[in-house]
PDB file of C-alpha atoms and ligand atoms in Angstrom:
ATOM      1  CA  MET A   1      96.891 126.942 127.620  1.00 85.00           C
ATOM      2  CA  ILE A   2      96.348 123.112 127.512  1.00 93.00           C
ATOM      3  CA  GLU A   3      98.302 122.734 124.581  1.00 96.00           C
ATOM      4  CA  ARG A   4     101.574 124.439 125.676  1.00 95.00           C
ATOM      5  CA  ALA A   5     101.444 123.023 128.849  1.00 94.00           C
ATOM      6  CA  LEU A   6     101.423 119.684 127.420  1.00 96.00           C
ATOM      7  CA  HIS A   7     104.360 120.303 125.160  1.00 97.00           C
ATOM      8  CA  VAL A   8     106.750 120.864 127.793  1.00 96.00           C
ATOM      9  CA  LEU A   9     105.291 117.550 128.924  1.00 95.00           C
ATOM     10  CA  GLU A  10     105.150 115.751 125.994  1.00 97.00           C
ATOM     11  CA  ASP A  11     108.950 117.211 125.380  1.00 97.00           C
ATOM     12  CA  HIS A  12     110.049 115.694 128.861  1.00 95.00           C
ATOM     13  CA  PRO A  13     111.454 111.863 128.034  1.00 94.00           C
ATOM     14  CA  ILE A  14     110.462 111.004 131.650  1.00 92.00           C
ATOM     15  CA  PHE A  15     106.980 110.938 130.235  1.00 93.00           C
ATOM     16  CA  ASP A  16     105.262 108.605 128.350  1.00 94.00           C
ATOM     17  CA  ALA A  17     104.096 110.930 125.690  1.00 97.00           C
ATOM     18  CA  ALA A  18     105.742 111.744 122.322  1.00 97.00           C
ATOM     19  CA  THR A  19     108.975 111.689 122.918  1.00 97.00           C
ATOM     20  CA  GLY A  20     109.927 109.191 125.582  1.00 96.00           C
ATOM     21  CA  ALA A  21     106.796 107.349 125.143  1.00 97.00           C
ATOM     22  CA  VAL A  22     106.459 103.544 125.925  1.00 95.00           C
ATOM     23  CA  LEU A  23     106.793 101.013 122.811  1.00 96.00           C
ATOM     24  CA  THR A  24     104.634  98.930 121.169  1.00 94.00           C
ATOM     25  CA  LEU A  25     105.149  95.013 121.290  1.00 90.00           C
ATOM     26  CA  ASP A  26     106.575  95.343 117.799  1.00 90.00           C
ATOM     27  CA  GLY A  27     109.189  98.368 119.475  1.00 94.00           C
ATOM     28  CA  ASP A  28     107.375 101.230 117.425  1.00 96.00           C
ATOM     29  CA  CYS A  29     105.858 104.400 119.233  1.00 97.00           C
ATOM     30  CA  GLU A  30     101.662 104.599 118.563  1.00 98.00           C
ATOM     31  CA  LEU A  31     100.835 108.242 120.104  1.00 98.00           C
ATOM     32  CA  ASP A  32      97.444 108.907 121.288  1.00 98.00           C
ATOM     33  CA  ALA A  33      95.916 112.755 121.985  1.00 98.00           C
ATOM     34  CA  CYS A  34      93.008 114.503 122.737  1.00 98.00           C
ATOM     35  CA  LEU A  35      91.643 117.610 123.516  1.00 98.00           C
ATOM     36  CA  MET A  36      88.713 118.850 124.535  1.00 98.00           C
ATOM     37  CA  THR A  37      86.502 121.724 125.596  1.00 97.00           C
ATOM     38  CA  ASP A  38      83.078 122.812 127.443  1.00 96.00           C
ATOM     39  CA  ALA A  39      81.584 124.102 124.374  1.00 96.00           C
ATOM     40  CA  GLY A  40      81.557 120.056 122.757  1.00 95.00           C
ATOM     41  CA  ARG A  41      84.131 120.938 120.462  1.00 97.00           C
ATOM     42  CA  ILE A  42      86.817 117.846 120.377  1.00 98.00           C
ATOM     43  CA  GLY A  43      89.854 116.614 118.595  1.00 98.00           C
ATOM     44  CA  ALA A  44      92.030 113.644 119.003  1.00 98.00           C
ATOM     45  CA  VAL A  45      94.307 111.483 117.326  1.00 98.00           C
ATOM     46  CA  ALA A  46      95.379 107.816 117.746  1.00 98.00           C
ATOM     47  CA  GLY A  47      97.939 105.676 116.463  1.00 98.00           C
ATOM     48  CA  LEU A  48     100.200 108.469 115.299  1.00 98.00           C
ATOM     49  CA  ARG A  49     103.463 108.275 114.349  1.00 98.00           C
ATOM     50  CA  ARG A  50     106.935 110.092 114.657  1.00 98.00           C
ATOM     51  CA  THR A  51     105.286 113.175 115.255  1.00 98.00           C
ATOM     52  CA  ARG A  52     106.852 115.671 118.355  1.00 98.00           C
ATOM     53  CA  HIS A  53     103.453 117.022 119.507  1.00 98.00           C
ATOM     54  CA  PRO A  54     100.579 114.895 119.225  1.00 98.00           C
ATOM     55  CA  ILE A  55      98.007 117.304 121.197  1.00 98.00           C
ATOM     56  CA  SER A  56      98.364 119.701 118.381  1.00 98.00           C
ATOM     57  CA  VAL A  57      97.770 117.543 115.654  1.00 98.00           C
ATOM     58  CA  ALA A  58      94.408 116.630 117.942  1.00 98.00           C
ATOM     59  CA  ARG A  59      93.816 120.260 118.186  1.00 98.00           C
ATOM     60  CA  ALA A  60      94.236 120.631 114.321  1.00 98.00           C
ATOM     61  CA  VAL A  61      91.621 118.022 113.575  1.00 98.00           C
ATOM     62  CA  MET A  62      89.516 120.231 115.926  1.00 98.00           C
ATOM     63  CA  ASP A  63      90.329 123.107 114.304  1.00 98.00           C
ATOM     64  CA  GLN A  64      90.640 122.312 110.701  1.00 98.00           C
ATOM     65  CA  THR A  65      88.464 119.605 109.661  1.00 98.00           C
ATOM     66  CA  ASP A  66      84.702 118.396 110.360  1.00 97.00           C
ATOM     67  CA  HIS A  67      86.006 114.769 112.737  1.00 98.00           C
ATOM     68  CA  VAL A  68      86.755 114.095 115.917  1.00 98.00           C
ATOM     69  CA  LEU A  69      89.401 111.438 115.967  1.00 98.00           C
ATOM     70  CA  LEU A  70      91.809 110.607 113.158  1.00 98.00           C
ATOM     71  CA  VAL A  71      93.446 107.316 113.498  1.00 98.00           C
ATOM     72  CA  GLY A  72      96.634 105.234 112.155  1.00 97.00           C
ATOM     73  CA  ALA A  73      98.015 106.094 109.355  1.00 97.00           C
ATOM     74  CA  GLY A  74      95.260 108.698 108.261  1.00 98.00           C
ATOM     75  CA  ALA A  75      96.251 110.456 111.253  1.00 98.00           C
ATOM     76  CA  THR A  76     100.051 110.639 110.465  1.00 98.00           C
ATOM     77  CA  ARG A  77      99.171 111.944 106.435  1.00 98.00           C
ATOM     78  CA  PHE A  78      97.014 114.781 107.942  1.00 98.00           C
ATOM     79  CA  ALA A  79      99.811 115.586 110.677  1.00 98.00           C
ATOM     80  CA  ARG A  80     102.104 116.293 108.064  1.00 98.00           C
ATOM     81  CA  HIS A  81      99.817 117.830 106.282  1.00 98.00           C
ATOM     82  CA  ALA A  82      98.797 120.189 109.111  1.00 98.00           C
ATOM     83  CA  GLY A  83     103.009 120.969 109.131  1.00 98.00           C
ATOM     84  CA  HIS A  84     104.401 118.709 111.814  1.00 98.00           C
ATOM     85  CA  PRO A  85     107.256 116.997 110.189  1.00 98.00           C
ATOM     86  CA  ASP A  86     108.378 113.936 110.887  1.00 98.00           C
ATOM     87  CA  TRP A  87     109.994 113.225 114.474  1.00 98.00           C
ATOM     88  CA  ASN A  88     111.353 110.461 116.062  1.00 98.00           C
ATOM     89  CA  PRO A  89     110.160 109.901 119.607  1.00 98.00           C
ATOM     90  CA  ARG A  90     111.759 106.980 120.411  1.00 97.00           C
ATOM     91  CA  THR A  91     114.548 107.469 123.153  1.00 97.00           C
ATOM     92  CA  PRO A  92     117.673 105.061 123.964  1.00 96.00           C
ATOM     93  CA  GLU A  93     116.335 104.379 127.152  1.00 95.00           C
ATOM     94  CA  ARG A  94     112.875 103.403 126.297  1.00 95.00           C
ATOM     95  CA  ILE A  95     114.367 100.865 123.498  1.00 96.00           C
ATOM     96  CA  ALA A  96     116.793  99.448 126.325  1.00 95.00           C
ATOM     97  CA  TRP A  97     113.696  98.962 128.307  1.00 92.00           C
ATOM     98  CA  TRP A  98     111.939  97.185 125.173  1.00 92.00           C
ATOM     99  CA  LYS A  99     114.727  94.886 124.676  1.00 92.00           C
ATOM    100  CA  HIS A 100     114.449  93.709 128.196  1.00 90.00           C
ATOM    101  CA  LEU A 101     110.941  93.314 128.545  1.00 88.00           C
ATOM    102  CA  ARG A 102     110.785  91.136 125.323  1.00 86.00           C
ATOM    103  CA  ARG A 103     113.334  89.095 126.743  1.00 86.00           C
ATOM    104  CA  ASN A 104     111.164  88.206 129.363  1.00 83.00           C
ATOM    105  CA  LEU A 105     108.207  88.137 127.288  1.00 79.00           C
ATOM    106  CA  ALA A 106     110.244  85.382 125.030  1.00 74.00           C
ATOM    107  CA  LEU A 107     110.889  83.693 128.428  1.00 74.00           C
ATOM    108  CA  GLY A 108     107.332  83.884 129.466  1.00 72.00           C
ATOM    109  CA  ARG A 109     108.145  85.914 131.968  1.00 70.00           C
ATOM    110  CA  THR A 110     106.024  89.295 133.244  1.00 67.00           C
ATOM    111  CA  GLY A 111     106.460  92.044 135.477  1.00 68.00           C
ATOM    112  CA  PRO A 112     105.112  95.500 136.447  1.00 66.00           C
ATOM    113  CA  ASP A 113     105.221  97.277 132.865  1.00 69.00           C
ATOM    114  CA  VAL A 114     103.150  93.971 131.288  1.00 65.00           C
ATOM    115  CA  ARG A 115     100.745  92.970 134.140  1.00 66.00           C
ATOM    116  CA  PHE A 116      97.743  93.924 132.090  1.00 70.00           C
ATOM    117  CA  TRP A 117      99.049  91.775 129.077  1.00 71.00           C
ATOM    118  CA  LYS A 118      97.883  88.081 129.995  1.00 67.00           C
ATOM    119  CA  ARG A 119      97.950  86.611 126.223  1.00 66.00           C
ATOM    120  CA  MET A 120     100.857  88.751 125.001  1.00 63.00           C
ATOM    121  CA  SER A 121     103.458  85.870 125.460  1.00 59.00           C
ATOM    122  CA  ALA A 122     101.861  84.451 122.103  1.00 61.00           C
ATOM    123  CA  TRP A 123     102.153  87.475 120.027  1.00 59.00           C
ATOM    124  CA  HIS A 124     105.868  88.595 120.946  1.00 52.00           C
ATOM    125  CA  ARG A 125     106.950  86.617 117.885  1.00 50.00           C
ATOM    126  CA  THR A 126     104.579  87.759 115.563  1.00 54.00           C
ATOM    127  CA  TYR A 127     105.531  91.531 116.103  1.00 48.00           C
ATOM    128  CA  GLY A 128     108.736  92.113 115.972  1.00 42.00           C
ATOM    129  CA  LEU A 129     104.881 103.280 132.482  1.00 49.00           C
ATOM    130  CA  TYR A 130     102.945 104.758 132.093  1.00 53.00           C
ATOM    131  CA  GLU A 131     102.394 108.675 132.762  1.00 70.00           C
ATOM    132  CA  THR A 132     100.365 109.637 130.377  1.00 89.00           C
ATOM    133  CA  VAL A 133     100.224 113.450 130.538  1.00 93.00           C
ATOM    134  CA  GLY A 134      97.627 115.864 131.347  1.00 94.00           C
ATOM    135  CA  CYS A 135      96.160 119.456 131.768  1.00 94.00           C
ATOM    136  CA  CYS A 136      92.783 120.781 133.032  1.00 95.00           C
ATOM    137  CA  ALA A 137      92.213 124.619 132.457  1.00 94.00           C
ATOM    138  CA  VAL A 138      89.102 127.027 133.437  1.00 93.00           C
ATOM    139  CA  ASP A 139      89.252 130.180 132.081  1.00 91.00           C
ATOM    140  CA  ALA A 140      87.994 133.861 134.105  1.00 89.00           C
ATOM    141  CA  ARG A 141      84.814 132.843 132.217  1.00 90.00           C
ATOM    142  CA  GLY A 142      84.485 129.501 133.523  1.00 91.00           C
ATOM    143  CA  ARG A 143      85.051 127.935 130.277  1.00 95.00           C
ATOM    144  CA  PHE A 144      86.577 124.356 130.673  1.00 96.00           C
ATOM    145  CA  ALA A 145      89.303 122.889 128.409  1.00 97.00           C
ATOM    146  CA  ALA A 146      90.884 118.846 128.978  1.00 97.00           C
ATOM    147  CA  GLY A 147      93.964 117.657 127.349  1.00 97.00           C
ATOM    148  CA  THR A 148      95.764 114.518 127.167  1.00 97.00           C
ATOM    149  CA  SER A 149      98.779 112.569 125.269  1.00 97.00           C
ATOM    150  CA  THR A 150     100.086 109.735 125.572  1.00 96.00           C
ATOM    151  CA  GLY A 151     101.986 106.675 124.060  1.00 96.00           C
ATOM    152  CA  GLY A 152     100.257 104.151 125.897  1.00 94.00           C
ATOM    153  CA  ILE A 153     101.457 101.304 127.803  1.00 91.00           C
ATOM    154  CA  TRP A 154     104.425  98.958 127.153  1.00 89.00           C
ATOM    155  CA  MET A 155     103.965  96.145 124.379  1.00 89.00           C
ATOM    156  CA  LYS A 156     100.458  96.736 123.338  1.00 93.00           C
ATOM    157  CA  LEU A 157      99.547  95.002 120.371  1.00 93.00           C
ATOM    158  CA  PRO A 158     100.233  97.696 117.659  1.00 93.00           C
ATOM    159  CA  GLY A 159      96.819  98.900 116.580  1.00 95.00           C
ATOM    160  CA  ARG A 160      95.785  99.079 120.077  1.00 96.00           C
ATOM    161  CA  VAL A 161      93.798 102.164 121.102  1.00 97.00           C
ATOM    162  CA  GLY A 162      93.644 103.222 125.042  1.00 96.00           C
ATOM    163  CA  ASP A 163      91.332 105.685 126.942  1.00 97.00           C
ATOM    164  CA  THR A 164      93.553 108.743 125.974  1.00 98.00           C
ATOM    165  CA  PRO A 165      91.908 110.233 122.548  1.00 98.00           C
ATOM    166  CA  VAL A 166      88.516 108.772 123.184  1.00 98.00           C
ATOM    167  CA  PRO A 167      86.554 111.401 124.625  1.00 97.00           C
ATOM    168  CA  GLY A 168      84.701 110.807 128.035  1.00 98.00           C
ATOM    169  CA  ALA A 169      87.080 108.006 128.760  1.00 98.00           C
ATOM    170  CA  GLY A 170      90.358 109.550 129.321  1.00 97.00           C
ATOM    171  CA  THR A 171      89.903 113.066 128.542  1.00 98.00           C
ATOM    172  CA  PHE A 172      86.199 114.954 129.076  1.00 98.00           C
ATOM    173  CA  ALA A 173      85.313 118.610 129.952  1.00 98.00           C
ATOM    174  CA  ASP A 174      81.895 120.216 129.779  1.00 97.00           C
ATOM    175  CA  ARG A 175      80.298 123.156 131.955  1.00 96.00           C
ATOM    176  CA  TRP A 176      80.699 121.464 135.706  1.00 96.00           C
ATOM    177  CA  GLY A 177      84.518 121.065 135.038  1.00 97.00           C
ATOM    178  CA  ALA A 178      87.279 119.415 133.161  1.00 97.00           C
ATOM    179  CA  VAL A 179      89.046 115.575 133.460  1.00 97.00           C
ATOM    180  CA  SER A 180      92.040 113.974 132.802  1.00 96.00           C
ATOM    181  CA  LEU A 181      93.358 110.338 133.389  1.00 95.00           C
ATOM    182  CA  THR A 182      96.378 108.542 133.356  1.00 92.00           C
ATOM    183  CA  GLY A 183      96.270 104.248 133.883  1.00 90.00           C
ATOM    184  CA  HIS A 184      94.929 100.835 132.451  1.00 91.00           C
ATOM    185  CA  GLY A 185      93.190 102.378 129.240  1.00 94.00           C
ATOM    186  CA  GLU A 186      90.995  99.336 128.753  1.00 95.00           C
ATOM    187  CA  GLY A 187      89.645  99.684 132.422  1.00 95.00           C
ATOM    188  CA  VAL A 188      88.978 103.705 131.924  1.00 96.00           C
ATOM    189  CA  LEU A 189      87.183 102.986 128.596  1.00 97.00           C
ATOM    190  CA  ARG A 190      84.888 100.219 130.050  1.00 97.00           C
ATOM    191  CA  LEU A 191      83.767 102.824 132.962  1.00 98.00           C
ATOM    192  CA  GLN A 192      84.062 105.839 131.182  1.00 98.00           C
ATOM    193  CA  LEU A 193      85.900 107.581 134.092  1.00 98.00           C
ATOM    194  CA  ALA A 194      86.863 111.358 133.058  1.00 98.00           C
ATOM    195  CA  ARG A 195      82.720 111.843 132.044  1.00 98.00           C
ATOM    196  CA  HIS A 196      81.815 109.894 135.244  1.00 98.00           C
ATOM    197  CA  ALA A 197      84.288 112.233 137.319  1.00 98.00           C
ATOM    198  CA  CYS A 198      82.696 115.179 135.474  1.00 98.00           C
ATOM    199  CA  ASP A 199      78.938 113.724 136.514  1.00 98.00           C
ATOM    200  CA  LEU A 200      80.053 113.813 139.714  1.00 98.00           C
ATOM    201  CA  MET A 201      80.858 117.496 139.863  1.00 98.00           C
ATOM    202  CA  ARG A 202      77.432 118.549 139.595  1.00 97.00           C
ATOM    203  CA  ARG A 203      77.132 117.881 143.263  1.00 97.00           C
ATOM    204  CA  LEU A 204      80.565 117.600 144.344  1.00 98.00           C
ATOM    205  CA  PRO A 205      83.682 119.430 144.875  1.00 97.00           C
ATOM    206  CA  CYS A 206      86.193 118.882 142.574  1.00 97.00           C
ATOM    207  CA  GLN A 207      88.808 116.894 145.026  1.00 96.00           C
ATOM    208  CA  PRO A 208      85.825 114.752 146.257  1.00 98.00           C
ATOM    209  CA  ALA A 209      84.643 114.058 143.137  1.00 98.00           C
ATOM    210  CA  LEU A 210      87.667 112.960 141.804  1.00 97.00           C
ATOM    211  CA  GLU A 211      88.579 110.621 145.110  1.00 97.00           C
ATOM    212  CA  SER A 212      84.761 108.783 144.428  1.00 98.00           C
ATOM    213  CA  ALA A 213      85.950 108.582 140.586  1.00 98.00           C
ATOM    214  CA  ALA A 214      88.711 106.784 141.996  1.00 97.00           C
ATOM    215  CA  ARG A 215      87.322 104.738 144.451  1.00 98.00           C
ATOM    216  CA  HIS A 216      84.696 103.400 141.671  1.00 98.00           C
ATOM    217  CA  ALA A 217      87.613 102.439 139.660  1.00 97.00           C
ATOM    218  CA  ALA A 218      89.269 100.656 142.533  1.00 96.00           C
ATOM    219  CA  ALA A 219      85.893  98.331 143.254  1.00 97.00           C
ATOM    220  CA  HIS A 220      86.251  97.499 139.411  1.00 97.00           C
ATOM    221  CA  GLY A 221      89.776  96.673 139.841  1.00 93.00           C
ATOM    222  CA  VAL A 222      90.959  99.579 137.366  1.00 93.00           C
ATOM    223  CA  GLU A 223      93.955 101.466 138.062  1.00 90.00           C
ATOM    224  CA  CYS A 224      94.264 104.883 137.333  1.00 92.00           C
ATOM    225  CA  GLY A 225      94.827 108.561 138.494  1.00 92.00           C
ATOM    226  CA  LEU A 226      92.843 111.647 137.784  1.00 95.00           C
ATOM    227  CA  ILE A 227      93.207 115.551 137.727  1.00 95.00           C
ATOM    228  CA  GLY A 228      90.677 118.041 137.417  1.00 96.00           C
ATOM    229  CA  VAL A 229      89.149 121.138 138.011  1.00 96.00           C
ATOM    230  CA  ASP A 230      85.523 122.239 139.067  1.00 95.00           C
ATOM    231  CA  ARG A 231      83.433 125.521 138.179  1.00 93.00           C
ATOM    232  CA  ARG A 232      84.745 127.463 141.137  1.00 93.00           C
ATOM    233  CA  GLY A 233      88.384 126.591 140.591  1.00 93.00           C
ATOM    234  CA  ARG A 234      89.614 124.142 142.613  1.00 94.00           C
ATOM    235  CA  PHE A 235      91.975 121.329 141.186  1.00 93.00           C
ATOM    236  CA  GLY A 236      91.779 117.846 142.334  1.00 94.00           C
ATOM    237  CA  ALA A 237      93.887 114.569 142.309  1.00 94.00           C
ATOM    238  CA  ALA A 238      93.169 111.250 142.637  1.00 95.00           C
ATOM    239  CA  ARG A 239      94.339 107.533 142.219  1.00 93.00           C
ATOM    240  CA  SER A 240      93.019 104.007 142.444  1.00 93.00           C
ATOM    241  CA  ALA A 241      96.065 102.593 143.119  1.00 80.00           C
ATOM    242  CA  GLY A 242      99.086 103.361 145.817  1.00 72.00           C
ATOM    243  CA  TRP A 243     101.646 103.106 142.668  1.00 65.00           C
ATOM    244  CA  MET A 244     100.013 105.740 140.355  1.00 65.00           C
ATOM    245  CA  GLN A 245     102.071 108.620 139.496  1.00 64.00           C
ATOM    246  CA  VAL A 246      99.539 111.384 139.633  1.00 65.00           C
ATOM    247  CA  SER A 247     101.906 113.572 141.699  1.00 46.00           C
ATOM    248  CA  GLY A 248     104.230 112.898 138.979  1.00 37.00           C
ATOM    249  CA  SER A 249     102.637 113.074 135.338  1.00 35.00           C
ATOM    250  CA  GLY A 250      99.065 114.538 136.344  1.00 36.00           C
ATOM    251  CA  ALA A 251     100.211 116.793 138.685  1.00 39.00           C
ATOM    252  CA  THR A 252     103.093 118.096 136.597  1.00 36.00           C
ATOM    253  CA  GLY A 253      99.993 119.001 134.194  1.00 38.00           C
ATOM    254  CA  LEU A 254      97.951 120.112 136.945  1.00 40.00           C
ATOM    255  CA  ARG A 255     100.589 122.448 137.729  1.00 36.00           C
ATOM    256  CA  TYR A 256     100.687 123.706 134.592  1.00 35.00           C
ATOM    257  CA  ALA A 257      97.038 124.313 134.897  1.00 36.00           C
ATOM    258  CA  GLN A 258      97.672 125.950 137.899  1.00 31.00           C
ATOM    259  CA  GLY A 259     100.035 128.357 137.091  1.00 27.00           C
ATOM    260  CA  VAL A 260      97.692 130.120 134.564  1.00 23.00           C
TER     261      VAL A 260
HETATM  262  N1  LIG B 301      95.829 106.033 129.932  1.00 52.13           N
HETATM  263  C1  LIG B 301      97.103 105.193 128.680  1.00 52.13           C
HETATM  264  C2  LIG B 301      96.419 104.142 127.707  1.00 52.13           C
HETATM  265  O1  LIG B 301      95.988 103.049 128.715  1.00 52.13           O
HETATM  266  O2  LIG B 301      96.738 103.782 126.776  1.00 52.13           O
END
């Protein structure tokens, strides 16, 4: 179910995942995804290129290999072997915006999409929005799973990996709940926020647990949004920054999860 819900979101060009993913500083898409169940089964990919459904490649890592995380060229090669053909995720809208951001970087200007990158203008000569998508689910037997898929953040350095494919950071499921995050990957990685939110669900219902995790993020200056589900099937969504589109990307995943 998680996988199917994320296919819909990965195919929609409005979201920063697969088709519509934001572009790196050199204008490419590097895709990250992770799938995790409460039984400790995990598959993840990072820096995957030219693939329509990164979440399914993550699933293939989980189901068909002895590994947890494949990256870069190895991940792309594995995707082809696993039956995922070449696919161009770069949309004309993203390419046009990338050109605009490149011009601004060249002029030393920053803006909302590149505000996390304080040292990037030094790199723009060398190298050529958020809205990660996520889904959390619990089945009738109380088994949890979480999945997240993203293109990362505009103008990231090639090779940069965010929180999404790292279990415990952007994606986590255990016997207390499941959580998926969008937001500033470096900050979410440092705080291991998905795991932190699931830990809070040991004693709190989903919504207050996510709100507490969001406050924790805000206290550390981390801009993020979380969706989750707890043991009693209660879904929630929270964000640490007002502009975060948890009700866009996150809650879209949430609605799919609720539709089960
Ligand atoms: N949260 C997505 C990323 O930072 O890559």
